[in-house]
Amino acid sequence: ALNDSITLSGTITGGNLATGGTVSSTGTATLGNVSTGGTVNATGNIAGGNIATGGAISAVGTITSDDTITGGDIATGGTISSTGTATLGNVVTGGTLSSTGTATLGNVATGGTVSATGSVTGGSVVSGTTISAAGTATLGNVVTGGTLSSTGTATLGNVDAGAGFISTTGNITGGNIATSGEFAAGSISVTGNIDGGNLRTAGLVTATGTVTGGNLATGGTVTADATITGGNIATGGTVSATGTITSDDTITGGNVATGGTVSAVGTITSD
């Protein structure tokens, strides 16, 4: 047994080196394998073909590899950074997943919010709740079994509601409104023409201009404050006037009954 140090300028060759103290080298230690139940500690770099451990790899600095780091889990309280492609089975984070490039994903499933300052491009957008956009949503088709609601202006090429309803509390402004069914509204206001097969109302038809029609048929009263001009006035009932009935032609009737005066500048002829 030796209690002092052994110093050699050459190589020590032995079967085993066993010590209860420290093996120290200021140069390079070239070893086949390092097996220890304790700690391998280095203030410099550890360079090896492979680093295999059944425990944890812990570093206060940066772990750098030119090749692939393969492991069951990578747990860090800091940042995982990659200039290449990170191929992962799952990404689970209680924080933020951030990318300045393109995130190409099979599916995005979140109980929170998917937020993008750029464009979200996808084959389909399926949501059980609300899709909200502060900007413009440009879509090929919008198919919904629920409600399409807008507080602003909906500018559309065509609106096809099928067997459903188009309902609005505001105004409908369009180049043309075409329907093969009924059109019901509180008020209809147009600066152009209304062309329809029939115009039916339980209220009033009011016009400040001229009403031109092929026939005017009513089970009620035709009232005008101005003059009614027509080719013929034919009635199976009574023509009644509080003023004067004037005609440049002949007034022909079965009977003319008046409680006032019949006045003529020409001839009154009666059968």
PDB file of C-alpha atoms in Angstrom:
ATOM      1  CA  ALA A   1       0.000   0.000   0.000  1.00  0.00           C
ATOM      2  CA  LEU A   2       1.186   3.482  -0.882  1.00  0.00           C
ATOM      3  CA  ASN A   3       0.019   6.577   0.976  1.00  0.00           C
ATOM      4  CA  ASP A   4       1.755   9.063  -1.308  1.00  0.00           C
ATOM      5  CA  SER A   5       1.166  10.080  -4.944  1.00  0.00           C
ATOM      6  CA  ILE A   6       2.338   8.085  -7.955  1.00  0.00           C
ATOM      7  CA  THR A   7       3.730  10.321 -10.696  1.00  0.00           C
ATOM      8  CA  LEU A   8       4.659   8.989 -14.137  1.00  0.00           C
ATOM      9  CA  SER A   9       5.553  10.768 -17.355  1.00  0.00           C
ATOM     10  CA  GLY A  10       4.517   7.739 -19.423  1.00  0.00           C
ATOM     11  CA  THR A  11       1.450   5.529 -19.715  1.00  0.00           C
ATOM     12  CA  ILE A  12      -0.074   3.473 -16.879  1.00  0.00           C
ATOM     13  CA  THR A  13      -1.448   0.238 -18.297  1.00  0.00           C
ATOM     14  CA  GLY A  14      -3.573  -1.901 -15.991  1.00  0.00           C
ATOM     15  CA  GLY A  15      -6.542  -4.244 -15.920  1.00  0.00           C
ATOM     16  CA  ASN A  16      -8.644  -2.050 -13.625  1.00  0.00           C
ATOM     17  CA  LEU A  17      -8.265   1.262 -11.849  1.00  0.00           C
ATOM     18  CA  ALA A  18     -10.177   1.249  -8.566  1.00  0.00           C
ATOM     19  CA  THR A  19     -10.141   4.201  -6.210  1.00  0.00           C
ATOM     20  CA  GLY A  20     -12.252   5.579  -3.398  1.00  0.00           C
ATOM     21  CA  GLY A  21     -10.990   9.018  -4.295  1.00  0.00           C
ATOM     22  CA  THR A  22     -10.777  11.062  -7.491  1.00  0.00           C
ATOM     23  CA  VAL A  23      -9.456  10.230 -10.950  1.00  0.00           C
ATOM     24  CA  SER A  24      -8.242  13.585 -12.314  1.00  0.00           C
ATOM     25  CA  SER A  25      -6.754  14.444 -15.692  1.00  0.00           C
ATOM     26  CA  THR A  26      -5.713  17.847 -17.109  1.00  0.00           C
ATOM     27  CA  GLY A  27      -5.517  16.279 -20.575  1.00  0.00           C
ATOM     28  CA  THR A  28      -7.924  14.146 -22.552  1.00  0.00           C
ATOM     29  CA  ALA A  29      -9.345  10.978 -20.986  1.00  0.00           C
ATOM     30  CA  THR A  30      -9.928   8.483 -23.792  1.00  0.00           C
ATOM     31  CA  LEU A  31     -12.124   5.660 -22.498  1.00  0.00           C
ATOM     32  CA  GLY A  32     -14.091   2.784 -23.954  1.00  0.00           C
ATOM     33  CA  ASN A  33     -16.952   3.184 -21.484  1.00  0.00           C
ATOM     34  CA  VAL A  34     -17.553   5.203 -18.342  1.00  0.00           C
ATOM     35  CA  SER A  35     -19.699   3.385 -15.795  1.00  0.00           C
ATOM     36  CA  THR A  36     -20.492   5.067 -12.504  1.00  0.00           C
ATOM     37  CA  GLY A  37     -23.133   4.906  -9.808  1.00  0.00           C
ATOM     38  CA  GLY A  38     -22.368   8.538  -9.078  1.00  0.00           C
ATOM     39  CA  THR A  39     -21.965  11.662 -11.177  1.00  0.00           C
ATOM     40  CA  VAL A  40     -19.946  12.427 -14.298  1.00  0.00           C
ATOM     41  CA  ASN A  41     -18.968  16.069 -13.896  1.00  0.00           C
ATOM     42  CA  ALA A  42     -17.173  18.270 -16.424  1.00  0.00           C
ATOM     43  CA  THR A  43     -16.634  22.046 -16.610  1.00  0.00           C
ATOM     44  CA  GLY A  44     -15.823  21.693 -20.334  1.00  0.00           C
ATOM     45  CA  ASN A  45     -17.569  19.830 -23.146  1.00  0.00           C
ATOM     46  CA  ILE A  46     -18.635  16.183 -23.141  1.00  0.00           C
ATOM     47  CA  ALA A  47     -18.150  14.765 -26.643  1.00  0.00           C
ATOM     48  CA  GLY A  48     -19.291  11.237 -27.420  1.00  0.00           C
ATOM     49  CA  GLY A  49     -20.705   9.055 -30.141  1.00  0.00           C
ATOM     50  CA  ASN A  50     -23.837   8.433 -28.086  1.00  0.00           C
ATOM     51  CA  ILE A  51     -25.083   9.527 -24.679  1.00  0.00           C
ATOM     52  CA  ALA A  52     -27.446   6.865 -23.290  1.00  0.00           C
ATOM     53  CA  THR A  53     -29.107   7.170 -19.911  1.00  0.00           C
ATOM     54  CA  GLY A  54     -32.064   5.629 -18.147  1.00  0.00           C
ATOM     55  CA  GLY A  55     -32.316   8.760 -16.055  1.00  0.00           C
ATOM     56  CA  ALA A  56     -32.276  12.476 -16.802  1.00  0.00           C
ATOM     57  CA  ILE A  57     -29.914  14.701 -18.785  1.00  0.00           C
ATOM     58  CA  SER A  58     -29.719  18.018 -16.962  1.00  0.00           C
ATOM     59  CA  ALA A  59     -27.920  21.140 -18.115  1.00  0.00           C
ATOM     60  CA  VAL A  60     -27.881  24.752 -16.929  1.00  0.00           C
ATOM     61  CA  GLY A  61     -26.589  25.761 -20.348  1.00  0.00           C
ATOM     62  CA  THR A  62     -27.521  24.754 -23.900  1.00  0.00           C
ATOM     63  CA  ILE A  63     -27.736  21.177 -25.177  1.00  0.00           C
ATOM     64  CA  THR A  64     -26.534  21.279 -28.797  1.00  0.00           C
ATOM     65  CA  SER A  65     -26.629  18.432 -31.286  1.00  0.00           C
ATOM     66  CA  ASP A  66     -25.876  18.327 -35.022  1.00  0.00           C
ATOM     67  CA  ASP A  67     -27.886  15.111 -35.254  1.00  0.00           C
ATOM     68  CA  THR A  68     -31.194  13.891 -33.836  1.00  0.00           C
ATOM     69  CA  ILE A  69     -32.031  13.984 -30.121  1.00  0.00           C
ATOM     70  CA  THR A  70     -34.318  11.009 -29.473  1.00  0.00           C
ATOM     71  CA  GLY A  71     -36.147  10.576 -26.207  1.00  0.00           C
ATOM     72  CA  GLY A  72     -39.419   9.659 -24.590  1.00  0.00           C
ATOM     73  CA  ASP A  73     -40.001  13.163 -23.220  1.00  0.00           C
ATOM     74  CA  ILE A  74     -38.266  16.531 -23.389  1.00  0.00           C
ATOM     75  CA  ALA A  75     -39.148  18.606 -20.312  1.00  0.00           C
ATOM     76  CA  THR A  76     -37.874  22.159 -19.951  1.00  0.00           C
ATOM     77  CA  GLY A  77     -38.835  25.294 -18.092  1.00  0.00           C
ATOM     78  CA  GLY A  78     -37.157  27.290 -20.845  1.00  0.00           C
ATOM     79  CA  THR A  79     -37.269  27.240 -24.649  1.00  0.00           C
ATOM     80  CA  ILE A  80     -36.935  24.432 -27.204  1.00  0.00           C
ATOM     81  CA  SER A  81     -35.538  26.006 -30.364  1.00  0.00           C
ATOM     82  CA  SER A  82     -35.036  24.371 -33.746  1.00  0.00           C
ATOM     83  CA  THR A  83     -33.917  25.862 -37.078  1.00  0.00           C
ATOM     84  CA  GLY A  84     -34.946  22.642 -38.815  1.00  0.00           C
ATOM     85  CA  THR A  85     -38.083  20.490 -38.668  1.00  0.00           C
ATOM     86  CA  ALA A  86     -39.425  19.277 -35.314  1.00  0.00           C
ATOM     87  CA  THR A  87     -41.273  16.010 -35.905  1.00  0.00           C
ATOM     88  CA  LEU A  88     -43.386  15.196 -32.852  1.00  0.00           C
ATOM     89  CA  GLY A  89     -46.129  12.780 -31.935  1.00  0.00           C
ATOM     90  CA  ASN A  90     -47.885  15.281 -29.680  1.00  0.00           C
ATOM     91  CA  VAL A  91     -47.193  18.802 -28.455  1.00  0.00           C
ATOM     92  CA  VAL A  92     -48.641  19.433 -24.999  1.00  0.00           C
ATOM     93  CA  THR A  93     -48.129  22.855 -23.460  1.00  0.00           C
ATOM     94  CA  GLY A  94     -49.722  24.971 -20.769  1.00  0.00           C
ATOM     95  CA  GLY A  95     -48.140  28.013 -22.406  1.00  0.00           C
ATOM     96  CA  THR A  96     -47.845  29.293 -25.979  1.00  0.00           C
ATOM     97  CA  LEU A  97     -46.969  27.485 -29.208  1.00  0.00           C
ATOM     98  CA  SER A  98     -45.471  30.165 -31.443  1.00  0.00           C
ATOM     99  CA  SER A  99     -44.269  30.030 -35.032  1.00  0.00           C
ATOM    100  CA  THR A 100     -43.045  32.835 -37.329  1.00  0.00           C
ATOM    101  CA  GLY A 101     -43.281  30.469 -40.300  1.00  0.00           C
ATOM    102  CA  THR A 102     -46.001  28.130 -41.559  1.00  0.00           C
ATOM    103  CA  ALA A 103     -47.568  25.582 -39.226  1.00  0.00           C
ATOM    104  CA  THR A 104     -48.683  22.619 -41.341  1.00  0.00           C
ATOM    105  CA  LEU A 105     -50.983  20.413 -39.282  1.00  0.00           C
ATOM    106  CA  GLY A 106     -53.325  17.513 -39.855  1.00  0.00           C
ATOM    107  CA  ASN A 107     -55.824  18.765 -37.285  1.00  0.00           C
ATOM    108  CA  VAL A 108     -55.952  21.587 -34.750  1.00  0.00           C
ATOM    109  CA  ALA A 109     -58.007  20.649 -31.687  1.00  0.00           C
ATOM    110  CA  THR A 110     -58.233  23.157 -28.856  1.00  0.00           C
ATOM    111  CA  GLY A 111     -60.547  23.964 -25.992  1.00  0.00           C
ATOM    112  CA  GLY A 112     -59.272  27.541 -26.223  1.00  0.00           C
ATOM    113  CA  THR A 113     -58.667  29.979 -29.084  1.00  0.00           C
ATOM    114  CA  VAL A 114     -56.869  29.650 -32.417  1.00  0.00           C
ATOM    115  CA  SER A 115     -55.574  33.151 -33.164  1.00  0.00           C
ATOM    116  CA  ALA A 116     -53.822  34.373 -36.312  1.00  0.00           C
ATOM    117  CA  THR A 117     -52.872  37.863 -37.527  1.00  0.00           C
ATOM    118  CA  GLY A 118     -52.574  36.476 -41.060  1.00  0.00           C
ATOM    119  CA  SER A 119     -54.791  34.156 -43.113  1.00  0.00           C
ATOM    120  CA  VAL A 120     -56.189  30.832 -41.953  1.00  0.00           C
ATOM    121  CA  THR A 121     -56.431  28.550 -44.995  1.00  0.00           C
ATOM    122  CA  GLY A 122     -58.184  25.201 -44.730  1.00  0.00           C
ATOM    123  CA  GLY A 123     -60.320  22.747 -46.633  1.00  0.00           C
ATOM    124  CA  SER A 124     -63.146  23.082 -44.101  1.00  0.00           C
ATOM    125  CA  VAL A 125     -63.805  25.085 -40.935  1.00  0.00           C
ATOM    126  CA  VAL A 126     -65.969  23.058 -38.559  1.00  0.00           C
ATOM    127  CA  SER A 127     -67.059  24.637 -35.290  1.00  0.00           C
ATOM    128  CA  GLY A 128     -69.680  23.731 -32.705  1.00  0.00           C
ATOM    129  CA  THR A 129     -69.589  27.292 -31.395  1.00  0.00           C
ATOM    130  CA  THR A 130     -68.847  30.662 -33.040  1.00  0.00           C
ATOM    131  CA  ILE A 131     -66.441  31.611 -35.827  1.00  0.00           C
ATOM    132  CA  SER A 132     -65.583  35.276 -35.315  1.00  0.00           C
ATOM    133  CA  ALA A 133     -63.587  37.639 -37.522  1.00  0.00           C
ATOM    134  CA  ALA A 134     -62.903  41.350 -37.106  1.00  0.00           C
ATOM    135  CA  GLY A 135     -61.924  41.562 -40.759  1.00  0.00           C
ATOM    136  CA  THR A 136     -63.379  40.113 -43.964  1.00  0.00           C
ATOM    137  CA  ALA A 137     -64.255  36.422 -44.226  1.00  0.00           C
ATOM    138  CA  THR A 138     -63.873  35.388 -47.872  1.00  0.00           C
ATOM    139  CA  LEU A 139     -65.542  32.028 -48.444  1.00  0.00           C
ATOM    140  CA  GLY A 140     -66.523  29.878 -51.383  1.00  0.00           C
ATOM    141  CA  ASN A 141     -69.741  28.695 -49.735  1.00  0.00           C
ATOM    142  CA  VAL A 142     -71.423  29.183 -46.363  1.00  0.00           C
ATOM    143  CA  VAL A 143     -73.539  26.200 -45.334  1.00  0.00           C
ATOM    144  CA  THR A 144     -75.275  26.313 -41.965  1.00  0.00           C
ATOM    145  CA  GLY A 145     -78.149  24.539 -40.276  1.00  0.00           C
ATOM    146  CA  GLY A 146     -78.345  27.442 -37.841  1.00  0.00           C
ATOM    147  CA  THR A 147     -78.378  31.229 -38.230  1.00  0.00           C
ATOM    148  CA  LEU A 148     -76.212  33.518 -40.365  1.00  0.00           C
ATOM    149  CA  SER A 149     -76.211  36.840 -38.520  1.00  0.00           C
ATOM    150  CA  SER A 150     -74.632  40.178 -39.395  1.00  0.00           C
ATOM    151  CA  THR A 151     -74.866  43.545 -37.615  1.00  0.00           C
ATOM    152  CA  GLY A 152     -73.313  45.218 -40.649  1.00  0.00           C
ATOM    153  CA  THR A 153     -74.035  45.007 -44.372  1.00  0.00           C
ATOM    154  CA  ALA A 154     -74.232  41.618 -46.088  1.00  0.00           C
ATOM    155  CA  THR A 155     -73.177  42.094 -49.716  1.00  0.00           C
ATOM    156  CA  LEU A 156     -74.116  38.996 -51.690  1.00  0.00           C
ATOM    157  CA  GLY A 157     -74.328  37.943 -55.312  1.00  0.00           C
ATOM    158  CA  ASN A 158     -77.421  35.810 -54.741  1.00  0.00           C
ATOM    159  CA  VAL A 159     -79.417  34.709 -51.704  1.00  0.00           C
ATOM    160  CA  ASP A 160     -81.084  31.307 -52.052  1.00  0.00           C
ATOM    161  CA  ALA A 161     -83.052  30.283 -48.974  1.00  0.00           C
ATOM    162  CA  GLY A 162     -84.692  27.206 -50.491  1.00  0.00           C
ATOM    163  CA  ALA A 163     -87.881  26.455 -48.546  1.00  0.00           C
ATOM    164  CA  GLY A 164     -86.804  28.728 -45.684  1.00  0.00           C
ATOM    165  CA  PHE A 165     -87.224  32.441 -44.910  1.00  0.00           C
ATOM    166  CA  ILE A 166     -85.209  35.590 -45.377  1.00  0.00           C
ATOM    167  CA  SER A 167     -86.078  37.814 -42.418  1.00  0.00           C
ATOM    168  CA  THR A 168     -84.857  41.327 -41.665  1.00  0.00           C
ATOM    169  CA  THR A 169     -85.985  44.183 -39.412  1.00  0.00           C
ATOM    170  CA  GLY A 170     -84.117  46.670 -41.611  1.00  0.00           C
ATOM    171  CA  ASN A 171     -84.183  47.473 -45.331  1.00  0.00           C
ATOM    172  CA  ILE A 172     -83.608  45.127 -48.273  1.00  0.00           C
ATOM    173  CA  THR A 173     -81.804  46.965 -51.064  1.00  0.00           C
ATOM    174  CA  GLY A 174     -81.303  45.151 -54.341  1.00  0.00           C
ATOM    175  CA  GLY A 175     -81.206  45.580 -58.072  1.00  0.00           C
ATOM    176  CA  ASN A 176     -84.105  43.153 -58.458  1.00  0.00           C
ATOM    177  CA  ILE A 177     -86.294  41.140 -56.083  1.00  0.00           C
ATOM    178  CA  ALA A 178     -87.649  38.084 -57.880  1.00  0.00           C
ATOM    179  CA  THR A 179     -90.039  35.598 -56.268  1.00  0.00           C
ATOM    180  CA  SER A 180     -92.372  32.894 -57.558  1.00  0.00           C
ATOM    181  CA  GLY A 181     -94.240  32.967 -54.226  1.00  0.00           C
ATOM    182  CA  GLU A 182     -95.484  35.742 -51.940  1.00  0.00           C
ATOM    183  CA  PHE A 183     -93.589  38.806 -50.823  1.00  0.00           C
ATOM    184  CA  ALA A 184     -94.797  40.149 -47.457  1.00  0.00           C
ATOM    185  CA  ALA A 185     -93.497  43.396 -45.992  1.00  0.00           C
ATOM    186  CA  GLY A 186     -94.598  46.234 -43.722  1.00  0.00           C
ATOM    187  CA  SER A 187     -93.734  48.809 -46.395  1.00  0.00           C
ATOM    188  CA  ILE A 188     -92.456  48.505 -49.963  1.00  0.00           C
ATOM    189  CA  SER A 189     -90.637  51.594 -51.203  1.00  0.00           C
ATOM    190  CA  VAL A 190     -89.156  51.683 -54.715  1.00  0.00           C
ATOM    191  CA  THR A 191     -87.970  54.414 -57.061  1.00  0.00           C
ATOM    192  CA  GLY A 192     -88.393  52.099 -60.065  1.00  0.00           C
ATOM    193  CA  ASN A 193     -91.141  49.763 -61.287  1.00  0.00           C
ATOM    194  CA  ILE A 194     -92.822  46.853 -59.523  1.00  0.00           C
ATOM    195  CA  ASP A 195     -93.594  44.122 -62.088  1.00  0.00           C
ATOM    196  CA  GLY A 196     -95.768  41.311 -60.784  1.00  0.00           C
ATOM    197  CA  GLY A 197     -98.523  38.931 -61.751  1.00  0.00           C
ATOM    198  CA  ASN A 198    -100.841  40.147 -58.983  1.00  0.00           C
ATOM    199  CA  LEU A 199    -100.674  42.822 -56.301  1.00  0.00           C
ATOM    200  CA  ARG A 200    -102.830  41.923 -53.313  1.00  0.00           C
ATOM    201  CA  THR A 201    -103.151  43.860 -50.092  1.00  0.00           C
ATOM    202  CA  ALA A 202    -105.507  43.952 -47.104  1.00  0.00           C
ATOM    203  CA  GLY A 203    -104.539  47.612 -46.671  1.00  0.00           C
ATOM    204  CA  LEU A 204    -104.143  50.559 -49.073  1.00  0.00           C
ATOM    205  CA  VAL A 205    -102.361  50.984 -52.398  1.00  0.00           C
ATOM    206  CA  THR A 206    -101.174  54.613 -52.432  1.00  0.00           C
ATOM    207  CA  ALA A 207     -99.467  56.429 -55.270  1.00  0.00           C
ATOM    208  CA  THR A 208     -98.562  60.123 -55.666  1.00  0.00           C
ATOM    209  CA  GLY A 209     -98.105  59.537 -59.387  1.00  0.00           C
ATOM    210  CA  THR A 210    -100.193  57.809 -62.074  1.00  0.00           C
ATOM    211  CA  VAL A 211    -101.526  54.271 -61.628  1.00  0.00           C
ATOM    212  CA  THR A 212    -101.685  52.669 -65.080  1.00  0.00           C
ATOM    213  CA  GLY A 213    -103.440  49.310 -65.377  1.00  0.00           C
ATOM    214  CA  GLY A 214    -105.216  47.137 -67.873  1.00  0.00           C
ATOM    215  CA  ASN A 215    -108.187  46.648 -65.551  1.00  0.00           C
ATOM    216  CA  LEU A 216    -109.087  47.868 -62.095  1.00  0.00           C
ATOM    217  CA  ALA A 217    -111.331  45.399 -60.275  1.00  0.00           C
ATOM    218  CA  THR A 218    -112.473  45.967 -56.715  1.00  0.00           C
ATOM    219  CA  GLY A 219    -115.209  44.719 -54.430  1.00  0.00           C
ATOM    220  CA  GLY A 220    -114.908  47.995 -52.536  1.00  0.00           C
ATOM    221  CA  THR A 221    -114.593  51.670 -53.514  1.00  0.00           C
ATOM    222  CA  VAL A 222    -112.376  53.480 -55.988  1.00  0.00           C
ATOM    223  CA  THR A 223    -111.733  56.952 -54.522  1.00  0.00           C
ATOM    224  CA  ALA A 224    -109.817  59.782 -56.156  1.00  0.00           C
ATOM    225  CA  ASP A 225    -109.435  63.466 -55.185  1.00  0.00           C
ATOM    226  CA  ALA A 226    -108.416  64.274 -58.769  1.00  0.00           C
ATOM    227  CA  THR A 227    -109.785  63.269 -62.166  1.00  0.00           C
ATOM    228  CA  ILE A 228    -110.346  59.663 -63.240  1.00  0.00           C
ATOM    229  CA  THR A 229    -109.559  59.388 -66.944  1.00  0.00           C
ATOM    230  CA  GLY A 230    -110.392  56.230 -68.836  1.00  0.00           C
ATOM    231  CA  GLY A 231    -111.461  54.891 -72.187  1.00  0.00           C
ATOM    232  CA  ASN A 232    -114.693  53.535 -70.688  1.00  0.00           C
ATOM    233  CA  ILE A 233    -116.247  53.429 -67.237  1.00  0.00           C
ATOM    234  CA  ALA A 234    -118.392  50.296 -67.027  1.00  0.00           C
ATOM    235  CA  THR A 235    -120.284  49.314 -63.913  1.00  0.00           C
ATOM    236  CA  GLY A 236    -123.149  47.003 -63.039  1.00  0.00           C
ATOM    237  CA  GLY A 237    -123.902  49.300 -60.110  1.00  0.00           C
ATOM    238  CA  THR A 238    -124.095  53.071 -59.662  1.00  0.00           C
ATOM    239  CA  VAL A 239    -121.814  55.880 -60.727  1.00  0.00           C
ATOM    240  CA  SER A 240    -122.107  58.485 -57.984  1.00  0.00           C
ATOM    241  CA  ALA A 241    -120.537  61.937 -57.874  1.00  0.00           C
ATOM    242  CA  THR A 242    -120.952  64.911 -55.500  1.00  0.00           C
ATOM    243  CA  GLY A 243    -119.621  67.198 -58.222  1.00  0.00           C
ATOM    244  CA  THR A 244    -120.205  67.403 -61.974  1.00  0.00           C
ATOM    245  CA  ILE A 245    -119.960  64.475 -64.403  1.00  0.00           C
ATOM    246  CA  THR A 246    -118.490  65.883 -67.609  1.00  0.00           C
ATOM    247  CA  SER A 247    -118.152  64.055 -70.922  1.00  0.00           C
ATOM    248  CA  ASP A 248    -117.200  65.286 -74.405  1.00  0.00           C
ATOM    249  CA  ASP A 249    -119.080  62.289 -75.826  1.00  0.00           C
ATOM    250  CA  THR A 250    -122.435  60.638 -75.151  1.00  0.00           C
ATOM    251  CA  ILE A 251    -123.348  59.366 -71.706  1.00  0.00           C
ATOM    252  CA  THR A 252    -125.405  56.228 -72.332  1.00  0.00           C
ATOM    253  CA  GLY A 253    -127.373  54.520 -69.594  1.00  0.00           C
ATOM    254  CA  GLY A 254    -130.581  52.713 -68.823  1.00  0.00           C
ATOM    255  CA  ASN A 255    -131.703  55.452 -66.487  1.00  0.00           C
ATOM    256  CA  VAL A 256    -130.400  58.803 -65.329  1.00  0.00           C
ATOM    257  CA  ALA A 257    -131.742  59.540 -61.877  1.00  0.00           C
ATOM    258  CA  THR A 258    -130.945  62.763 -60.085  1.00  0.00           C
ATOM    259  CA  GLY A 259    -132.409  64.805 -57.238  1.00  0.00           C
ATOM    260  CA  GLY A 260    -130.835  67.839 -58.834  1.00  0.00           C
ATOM    261  CA  THR A 261    -130.709  69.286 -62.344  1.00  0.00           C
ATOM    262  CA  VAL A 262    -129.915  67.733 -65.711  1.00  0.00           C
ATOM    263  CA  SER A 263    -128.426  70.466 -67.882  1.00  0.00           C
ATOM    264  CA  ALA A 264    -127.483  70.213 -71.540  1.00  0.00           C
ATOM    265  CA  VAL A 265    -126.472  72.740 -74.213  1.00  0.00           C
ATOM    266  CA  GLY A 266    -127.417  70.177 -76.848  1.00  0.00           C
ATOM    267  CA  THR A 267    -130.294  67.764 -77.341  1.00  0.00           C
ATOM    268  CA  ILE A 268    -131.516  65.345 -74.689  1.00  0.00           C
ATOM    269  CA  THR A 269    -132.777  62.242 -76.477  1.00  0.00           C
ATOM    270  CA  SER A 270    -134.777  59.545 -74.676  1.00  0.00           C
ATOM    271  CA  ASP A 271    -136.560  56.408 -75.920  1.00  0.00           C
TER     272      ASP A 271
END
